[in-house]
PDB file of C-alpha atoms in Angstrom:
ATOM      1  CA  LYS A   1      31.406   4.165 -56.234  1.00 70.00           C
ATOM      2  CA  GLN A   2      33.242   1.624 -54.094  1.00 83.00           C
ATOM      3  CA  GLU A   3      35.548  -0.548 -56.119  1.00 92.00           C
ATOM      4  CA  VAL A   4      37.324  -3.718 -54.989  1.00 96.00           C
ATOM      5  CA  THR A   5      40.023  -5.192 -57.224  1.00 96.00           C
ATOM      6  CA  GLN A   6      41.710  -8.560 -56.929  1.00 97.00           C
ATOM      7  CA  ILE A   7      44.958  -9.471 -58.621  1.00 92.00           C
ATOM      8  CA  PRO A   8      45.783 -11.848 -60.164  1.00 92.00           C
ATOM      9  CA  ALA A   9      42.511 -13.001 -61.635  1.00 95.00           C
ATOM     10  CA  ALA A  10      43.895 -16.541 -61.868  1.00 96.00           C
ATOM     11  CA  LEU A  11      46.835 -18.291 -60.287  1.00 95.00           C
ATOM     12  CA  SER A  12      48.289 -21.755 -60.750  1.00 97.00           C
ATOM     13  CA  VAL A  13      50.994 -23.137 -58.366  1.00 97.00           C
ATOM     14  CA  PRO A  14      52.530 -26.487 -57.559  1.00 97.00           C
ATOM     15  CA  GLU A  15      51.553 -28.159 -54.259  1.00 98.00           C
ATOM     16  CA  GLY A  16      53.569 -27.019 -51.343  1.00 97.00           C
ATOM     17  CA  GLU A  17      54.220 -23.484 -52.489  1.00 97.00           C
ATOM     18  CA  ASN A  18      53.415 -20.428 -50.401  1.00 97.00           C
ATOM     19  CA  LEU A  19      51.329 -17.848 -52.200  1.00 96.00           C
ATOM     20  CA  VAL A  20      49.874 -14.378 -51.852  1.00 96.00           C
ATOM     21  CA  LEU A  21      46.510 -13.055 -53.099  1.00 97.00           C
ATOM     22  CA  ASN A  22      45.975  -9.370 -53.339  1.00 97.00           C
ATOM     23  CA  CYS A  23      43.009  -7.190 -52.787  1.00 97.00           C
ATOM     24  CA  SER A  24      42.793  -3.369 -53.224  1.00 97.00           C
ATOM     25  CA  PHE A  25      39.947  -0.971 -52.514  1.00 96.00           C
ATOM     26  CA  THR A  26      39.414   2.593 -53.695  1.00 93.00           C
ATOM     27  CA  ASP A  27      37.987   4.043 -50.399  1.00 90.00           C
ATOM     28  CA  SER A  28      40.265   3.375 -47.414  1.00 88.00           C
ATOM     29  CA  ALA A  29      37.631   4.288 -44.767  1.00 92.00           C
ATOM     30  CA  ILE A  30      36.564   0.649 -44.366  1.00 94.00           C
ATOM     31  CA  TYR A  31      34.885  -0.758 -41.371  1.00 95.00           C
ATOM     32  CA  ASN A  32      36.080  -4.269 -41.930  1.00 96.00           C
ATOM     33  CA  LEU A  33      37.307  -6.726 -44.595  1.00 97.00           C
ATOM     34  CA  GLN A  34      36.392 -10.405 -45.011  1.00 97.00           C
ATOM     35  CA  TRP A  35      38.076 -13.127 -47.129  1.00 98.00           C
ATOM     36  CA  PHE A  36      35.947 -15.946 -48.504  1.00 98.00           C
ATOM     37  CA  ARG A  37      36.545 -18.999 -50.631  1.00 97.00           C
ATOM     38  CA  GLN A  38      33.998 -20.128 -53.238  1.00 95.00           C
ATOM     39  CA  ASP A  39      33.957 -23.565 -54.737  1.00 92.00           C
ATOM     40  CA  PRO A  40      32.371 -23.953 -58.208  1.00 86.00           C
ATOM     41  CA  GLY A  41      28.641 -23.691 -58.007  1.00 81.00           C
ATOM     42  CA  LYS A  42      28.721 -23.458 -54.254  1.00 84.00           C
ATOM     43  CA  GLY A  43      28.236 -20.820 -51.544  1.00 88.00           C
ATOM     44  CA  LEU A  44      30.866 -18.701 -49.884  1.00 94.00           C
ATOM     45  CA  THR A  45      32.869 -20.012 -46.949  1.00 95.00           C
ATOM     46  CA  SER A  46      34.197 -17.436 -44.543  1.00 95.00           C
ATOM     47  CA  LEU A  47      37.943 -17.602 -44.084  1.00 97.00           C
ATOM     48  CA  LEU A  48      38.993 -14.535 -42.078  1.00 97.00           C
ATOM     49  CA  LEU A  49      37.567 -11.249 -40.929  1.00 96.00           C
ATOM     50  CA  ILE A  50      39.763  -8.232 -40.208  1.00 96.00           C
ATOM     51  CA  GLN A  51      38.405  -5.197 -38.394  1.00 95.00           C
ATOM     52  CA  SER A  52      39.662  -1.812 -39.463  1.00 94.00           C
ATOM     53  CA  SER A  53      41.705  -1.444 -36.261  1.00 94.00           C
ATOM     54  CA  GLN A  54      43.543  -4.736 -36.890  1.00 95.00           C
ATOM     55  CA  ARG A  55      46.648  -5.289 -39.030  1.00 95.00           C
ATOM     56  CA  GLU A  56      46.318  -9.066 -39.497  1.00 96.00           C
ATOM     57  CA  GLN A  57      44.416 -12.200 -38.693  1.00 96.00           C
ATOM     58  CA  THR A  58      45.576 -15.832 -38.790  1.00 97.00           C
ATOM     59  CA  SER A  59      43.771 -19.102 -39.116  1.00 96.00           C
ATOM     60  CA  GLY A  60      45.821 -22.220 -39.636  1.00 97.00           C
ATOM     61  CA  ARG A  61      47.786 -21.878 -42.873  1.00 97.00           C
ATOM     62  CA  LEU A  62      46.033 -18.654 -43.702  1.00 98.00           C
ATOM     63  CA  ASN A  63      47.134 -15.155 -42.825  1.00 98.00           C
ATOM     64  CA  ALA A  64      45.367 -11.992 -43.856  1.00 97.00           C
ATOM     65  CA  SER A  65      46.876  -8.544 -43.511  1.00 97.00           C
ATOM     66  CA  LEU A  66      45.315  -5.071 -43.816  1.00 97.00           C
ATOM     67  CA  ASP A  67      46.921  -1.833 -44.711  1.00 96.00           C
ATOM     68  CA  LYS A  68      44.113   0.695 -44.651  1.00 93.00           C
ATOM     69  CA  SER A  69      46.108   3.717 -45.598  1.00 92.00           C
ATOM     70  CA  SER A  70      47.173   2.148 -48.892  1.00 94.00           C
ATOM     71  CA  GLY A  71      43.864   0.501 -49.470  1.00 95.00           C
ATOM     72  CA  ARG A  72      45.214  -3.055 -49.581  1.00 97.00           C
ATOM     73  CA  SER A  73      44.840  -6.468 -48.034  1.00 97.00           C
ATOM     74  CA  THR A  74      46.707  -9.657 -48.751  1.00 97.00           C
ATOM     75  CA  LEU A  75      45.784 -13.292 -48.093  1.00 97.00           C
ATOM     76  CA  TYR A  76      48.866 -15.523 -47.526  1.00 98.00           C
ATOM     77  CA  ILE A  77      48.433 -19.229 -47.941  1.00 98.00           C
ATOM     78  CA  ALA A  78      51.259 -21.344 -46.604  1.00 98.00           C
ATOM     79  CA  ALA A  79      52.195 -24.806 -47.973  1.00 98.00           C
ATOM     80  CA  SER A  80      49.378 -24.915 -50.541  1.00 97.00           C
ATOM     81  CA  GLN A  81      47.399 -28.136 -51.078  1.00 97.00           C
ATOM     82  CA  PRO A  82      45.214 -29.315 -54.011  1.00 97.00           C
ATOM     83  CA  GLY A  83      42.201 -28.888 -51.661  1.00 96.00           C
ATOM     84  CA  ASP A  84      42.919 -25.111 -51.523  1.00 97.00           C
ATOM     85  CA  SER A  85      41.890 -24.911 -55.242  1.00 97.00           C
ATOM     86  CA  ALA A  86      38.939 -22.506 -55.348  1.00 97.00           C
ATOM     87  CA  THR A  87      38.080 -18.874 -56.050  1.00 97.00           C
ATOM     88  CA  TYR A  88      39.124 -16.493 -53.251  1.00 98.00           C
ATOM     89  CA  LEU A  89      36.966 -13.473 -52.757  1.00 98.00           C
ATOM     90  CA  CYS A  90      37.771 -10.277 -50.860  1.00 98.00           C
ATOM     91  CA  ALA A  91      34.911  -8.164 -49.517  1.00 98.00           C
ATOM     92  CA  VAL A  92      34.962  -4.839 -47.741  1.00 97.00           C
ATOM     93  CA  SER A  93      32.363  -3.136 -45.695  1.00 96.00           C
ATOM     94  CA  TYR A  94      32.024   0.620 -44.780  1.00 95.00           C
ATOM     95  CA  THR A  95      29.059   0.141 -42.394  1.00 92.00           C
ATOM     96  CA  GLY A  96      29.481  -3.294 -40.860  1.00 91.00           C
ATOM     97  CA  ASN A  97      26.623  -4.531 -43.053  1.00 93.00           C
ATOM     98  CA  GLN A  98      26.836  -4.165 -46.837  1.00 95.00           C
ATOM     99  CA  PHE A  99      29.875  -5.926 -48.348  1.00 97.00           C
ATOM    100  CA  TYR A 100      31.444  -4.873 -51.671  1.00 97.00           C
ATOM    101  CA  PHE A 101      33.043  -7.870 -53.362  1.00 97.00           C
ATOM    102  CA  GLY A 102      35.993  -8.199 -55.617  1.00 97.00           C
ATOM    103  CA  THR A 103      35.911 -10.421 -58.728  1.00 92.00           C
ATOM    104  CA  GLY A 104      38.000 -13.017 -57.103  1.00 96.00           C
ATOM    105  CA  THR A 105      41.246 -14.871 -57.703  1.00 97.00           C
ATOM    106  CA  SER A 106      40.800 -18.388 -59.105  1.00 97.00           C
ATOM    107  CA  LEU A 107      43.500 -20.640 -57.544  1.00 97.00           C
ATOM    108  CA  THR A 108      44.575 -23.982 -58.875  1.00 97.00           C
ATOM    109  CA  VAL A 109      47.106 -25.984 -56.813  1.00 97.00           C
ATOM    110  CA  ILE A 110      48.724 -28.669 -58.957  1.00 97.00           C
ATOM    111  CA  PRO A 111      49.539 -31.984 -57.268  1.00 96.00           C
TER     112      PRO A 111
ATOM    113  CA  GLU B   1      28.473 -26.821 -36.864  1.00 79.00           C
ATOM    114  CA  PRO B   2      25.538 -24.435 -37.396  1.00 84.00           C
ATOM    115  CA  GLU B   3      24.961 -23.302 -40.986  1.00 93.00           C
ATOM    116  CA  VAL B   4      22.725 -21.162 -43.061  1.00 96.00           C
ATOM    117  CA  THR B   5      20.359 -23.218 -45.218  1.00 96.00           C
ATOM    118  CA  GLN B   6      18.465 -22.120 -48.366  1.00 97.00           C
ATOM    119  CA  THR B   7      15.571 -23.624 -50.310  1.00 96.00           C
ATOM    120  CA  PRO B   8      15.114 -24.425 -53.086  1.00 96.00           C
ATOM    121  CA  SER B   9      18.529 -25.045 -54.500  1.00 96.00           C
ATOM    122  CA  HIS B  10      17.268 -24.367 -57.968  1.00 97.00           C
ATOM    123  CA  GLN B  11      14.154 -22.452 -59.032  1.00 97.00           C
ATOM    124  CA  VAL B  12      12.965 -22.139 -62.616  1.00 98.00           C
ATOM    125  CA  THR B  13      10.180 -19.640 -63.298  1.00 97.00           C
ATOM    126  CA  GLN B  14       8.613 -17.721 -66.169  1.00 97.00           C
ATOM    127  CA  MET B  15       9.074 -14.093 -66.695  1.00 98.00           C
ATOM    128  CA  GLY B  16       6.472 -12.094 -64.821  1.00 97.00           C
ATOM    129  CA  GLN B  17       5.865 -14.699 -62.137  1.00 98.00           C
ATOM    130  CA  GLU B  18       6.403 -14.148 -58.470  1.00 98.00           C
ATOM    131  CA  VAL B  19       9.070 -16.182 -56.610  1.00 98.00           C
ATOM    132  CA  ILE B  20       9.896 -16.556 -52.951  1.00 97.00           C
ATOM    133  CA  LEU B  21      13.356 -17.670 -51.943  1.00 98.00           C
ATOM    134  CA  ARG B  22      13.731 -19.076 -48.429  1.00 97.00           C
ATOM    135  CA  CYS B  23      16.504 -18.991 -45.990  1.00 97.00           C
ATOM    136  CA  VAL B  24      17.018 -20.330 -42.469  1.00 97.00           C
ATOM    137  CA  PRO B  25      19.795 -18.293 -40.823  1.00 97.00           C
ATOM    138  CA  ILE B  26      21.940 -19.563 -38.023  1.00 95.00           C
ATOM    139  CA  SER B  27      19.699 -19.710 -34.943  1.00 92.00           C
ATOM    140  CA  ASN B  28      21.254 -17.107 -32.656  1.00 90.00           C
ATOM    141  CA  HIS B  29      22.000 -14.648 -35.474  1.00 95.00           C
ATOM    142  CA  LEU B  30      20.117 -11.318 -35.587  1.00 94.00           C
ATOM    143  CA  TYR B  31      21.289  -9.706 -38.802  1.00 96.00           C
ATOM    144  CA  PHE B  32      20.235 -11.058 -42.130  1.00 97.00           C
ATOM    145  CA  TYR B  33      21.296 -10.375 -45.679  1.00 98.00           C
ATOM    146  CA  TRP B  34      20.548 -11.154 -49.352  1.00 98.00           C
ATOM    147  CA  TYR B  35      23.193 -11.030 -52.062  1.00 98.00           C
ATOM    148  CA  ARG B  36      23.115 -12.147 -55.622  1.00 97.00           C
ATOM    149  CA  GLN B  37      25.699 -13.231 -58.132  1.00 95.00           C
ATOM    150  CA  ILE B  38      24.915 -13.129 -61.874  1.00 96.00           C
ATOM    151  CA  LEU B  39      26.896 -15.732 -63.711  1.00 92.00           C
ATOM    152  CA  GLY B  40      30.495 -14.636 -64.197  1.00 89.00           C
ATOM    153  CA  GLN B  41      30.024 -11.421 -62.281  1.00 93.00           C
ATOM    154  CA  LYS B  42      30.714 -10.150 -58.751  1.00 94.00           C
ATOM    155  CA  VAL B  43      28.624 -10.968 -55.724  1.00 96.00           C
ATOM    156  CA  GLU B  44      26.331  -7.966 -55.173  1.00 97.00           C
ATOM    157  CA  PHE B  45      24.613  -6.780 -52.051  1.00 97.00           C
ATOM    158  CA  LEU B  46      20.813  -6.529 -52.097  1.00 98.00           C
ATOM    159  CA  VAL B  47      19.558  -5.823 -48.604  1.00 98.00           C
ATOM    160  CA  SER B  48      20.262  -6.109 -44.861  1.00 97.00           C
ATOM    161  CA  PHE B  49      17.611  -6.722 -42.243  1.00 96.00           C
ATOM    162  CA  TYR B  50      17.656  -6.282 -38.468  1.00 95.00           C
ATOM    163  CA  ASN B  51      15.024  -6.030 -35.823  1.00 92.00           C
ATOM    164  CA  ASN B  52      12.286  -6.677 -38.317  1.00 92.00           C
ATOM    165  CA  GLU B  53      13.181  -3.897 -40.675  1.00 95.00           C
ATOM    166  CA  ILE B  54      15.485  -3.150 -43.536  1.00 97.00           C
ATOM    167  CA  SER B  55      18.650  -1.403 -42.396  1.00 95.00           C
ATOM    168  CA  GLU B  56      20.390  -1.001 -45.724  1.00 95.00           C
ATOM    169  CA  LYS B  57      19.503  -1.707 -49.342  1.00 96.00           C
ATOM    170  CA  SER B  58      21.246  -1.292 -52.644  1.00 96.00           C
ATOM    171  CA  GLU B  59      19.999   0.286 -55.899  1.00 95.00           C
ATOM    172  CA  ILE B  60      19.250  -3.199 -57.138  1.00 96.00           C
ATOM    173  CA  PHE B  61      16.642  -3.708 -54.393  1.00 97.00           C
ATOM    174  CA  ASP B  62      13.765  -1.878 -56.009  1.00 95.00           C
ATOM    175  CA  ASP B  63      10.007  -2.129 -55.543  1.00 95.00           C
ATOM    176  CA  GLN B  64       9.974  -5.563 -57.147  1.00 96.00           C
ATOM    177  CA  PHE B  65      11.855  -6.962 -54.168  1.00 98.00           C
ATOM    178  CA  SER B  66      10.733  -7.454 -50.649  1.00 97.00           C
ATOM    179  CA  VAL B  67      11.991  -9.288 -47.568  1.00 97.00           C
ATOM    180  CA  GLU B  68      10.249 -10.798 -44.576  1.00 95.00           C
ATOM    181  CA  ARG B  69      10.939 -12.758 -41.424  1.00 93.00           C
ATOM    182  CA  PRO B  70       7.568 -14.482 -41.185  1.00 87.00           C
ATOM    183  CA  ASP B  71       8.493 -16.487 -38.060  1.00 88.00           C
ATOM    184  CA  GLY B  72      11.368 -17.043 -35.692  1.00 79.00           C
ATOM    185  CA  SER B  73      13.445 -19.063 -38.086  1.00 88.00           C
ATOM    186  CA  ASN B  74      12.784 -18.190 -41.748  1.00 94.00           C
ATOM    187  CA  PHE B  75      13.954 -15.166 -43.801  1.00 97.00           C
ATOM    188  CA  THR B  76      12.526 -14.756 -47.246  1.00 97.00           C
ATOM    189  CA  LEU B  77      13.210 -12.794 -50.414  1.00 98.00           C
ATOM    190  CA  LYS B  78      10.266 -12.162 -52.718  1.00 98.00           C
ATOM    191  CA  ILE B  79      10.540 -10.991 -56.308  1.00 98.00           C
ATOM    192  CA  ARG B  80       7.097  -9.848 -57.444  1.00 96.00           C
ATOM    193  CA  SER B  81       7.373 -10.004 -61.205  1.00 95.00           C
ATOM    194  CA  THR B  82      10.563 -11.682 -62.365  1.00 97.00           C
ATOM    195  CA  LYS B  83      12.564 -10.429 -65.284  1.00 97.00           C
ATOM    196  CA  LEU B  84      15.102 -12.272 -67.383  1.00 97.00           C
ATOM    197  CA  GLU B  85      17.883 -10.244 -65.773  1.00 97.00           C
ATOM    198  CA  ASP B  86      16.891 -11.514 -62.325  1.00 97.00           C
ATOM    199  CA  SER B  87      18.453 -14.842 -63.266  1.00 98.00           C
ATOM    200  CA  ALA B  88      21.299 -15.291 -60.800  1.00 97.00           C
ATOM    201  CA  MET B  89      22.477 -17.179 -57.753  1.00 97.00           C
ATOM    202  CA  TYR B  90      20.866 -15.645 -54.601  1.00 98.00           C
ATOM    203  CA  PHE B  91      22.784 -16.010 -51.325  1.00 98.00           C
ATOM    204  CA  CYS B  92      21.437 -15.524 -47.872  1.00 98.00           C
ATOM    205  CA  ALA B  93      23.800 -14.550 -45.028  1.00 97.00           C
ATOM    206  CA  SER B  94      23.569 -13.961 -41.375  1.00 97.00           C
ATOM    207  CA  ARG B  95      25.698 -12.699 -38.529  1.00 96.00           C
ATOM    208  CA  ALA B  96      25.489 -12.575 -34.737  1.00 95.00           C
ATOM    209  CA  LEU B  97      25.138  -9.586 -32.540  1.00 94.00           C
ATOM    210  CA  GLY B  98      28.655  -8.323 -31.639  1.00 90.00           C
ATOM    211  CA  SER B  99      30.312 -10.030 -34.597  1.00 92.00           C
ATOM    212  CA  TYR B 100      30.711  -8.663 -38.075  1.00 94.00           C
ATOM    213  CA  GLU B 101      31.559 -12.000 -39.719  1.00 95.00           C
ATOM    214  CA  GLN B 102      28.912 -12.939 -42.221  1.00 96.00           C
ATOM    215  CA  TYR B 103      28.085 -16.610 -42.853  1.00 96.00           C
ATOM    216  CA  PHE B 104      26.611 -17.494 -46.208  1.00 96.00           C
ATOM    217  CA  GLY B 105      24.165 -20.164 -47.294  1.00 96.00           C
ATOM    218  CA  PRO B 106      24.802 -22.421 -50.362  1.00 95.00           C
ATOM    219  CA  GLY B 107      22.548 -20.276 -52.579  1.00 97.00           C
ATOM    220  CA  THR B 108      19.443 -20.600 -54.730  1.00 97.00           C
ATOM    221  CA  ARG B 109      19.965 -20.607 -58.444  1.00 97.00           C
ATOM    222  CA  LEU B 110      17.084 -18.724 -60.001  1.00 98.00           C
ATOM    223  CA  THR B 111      16.485 -19.187 -63.725  1.00 98.00           C
ATOM    224  CA  VAL B 112      13.930 -16.853 -65.372  1.00 98.00           C
ATOM    225  CA  THR B 113      12.774 -18.041 -68.795  1.00 97.00           C
TER     226      THR B 113
END
């Protein structure tokens, strides 16, 4: 069974700090990995997609890295803001279709 | 900016009733998905749909579930006889040909009583 784990489950940081969210997956033969944010009671917003052949992707203050051999991905958020408060989900796909999701990291950025 | 839309936002139904959840994917997307999230649990894949047929489905997607693209814009999920354990948020997603990035709708909260 494909397992995706996210650590920590919750994180609270003061505004302006840089932070790293972690995602690990048991089967390293992934096709791609996508990071999402989920606001309470809302849908999922796509942040970054990394193909299996890529090592990292960047969008604004976000940088996602992928280390397939160790079964890990990290999401780096620079200069955090209160608006970044949300749950961050990591999802991996082995076919390009079905995603397996982690349980998420709940981030709170304190003003 | 184009987005995936879903209706209704909240559906309450009695156990044993049929429900149809509706989605309008992004207009030029060709791959469509349904996921669900039971309260407090992970988002789970249900089914993927391409070229008018199911391409992948999970163990959750049993004979009680079906999907359809009845016209050029809508994508529906039908649950024939709802059970209490079907209560969840149901998300529709879509992606374009040549891209693997999935875009999610806001979800339909299904409550089965």
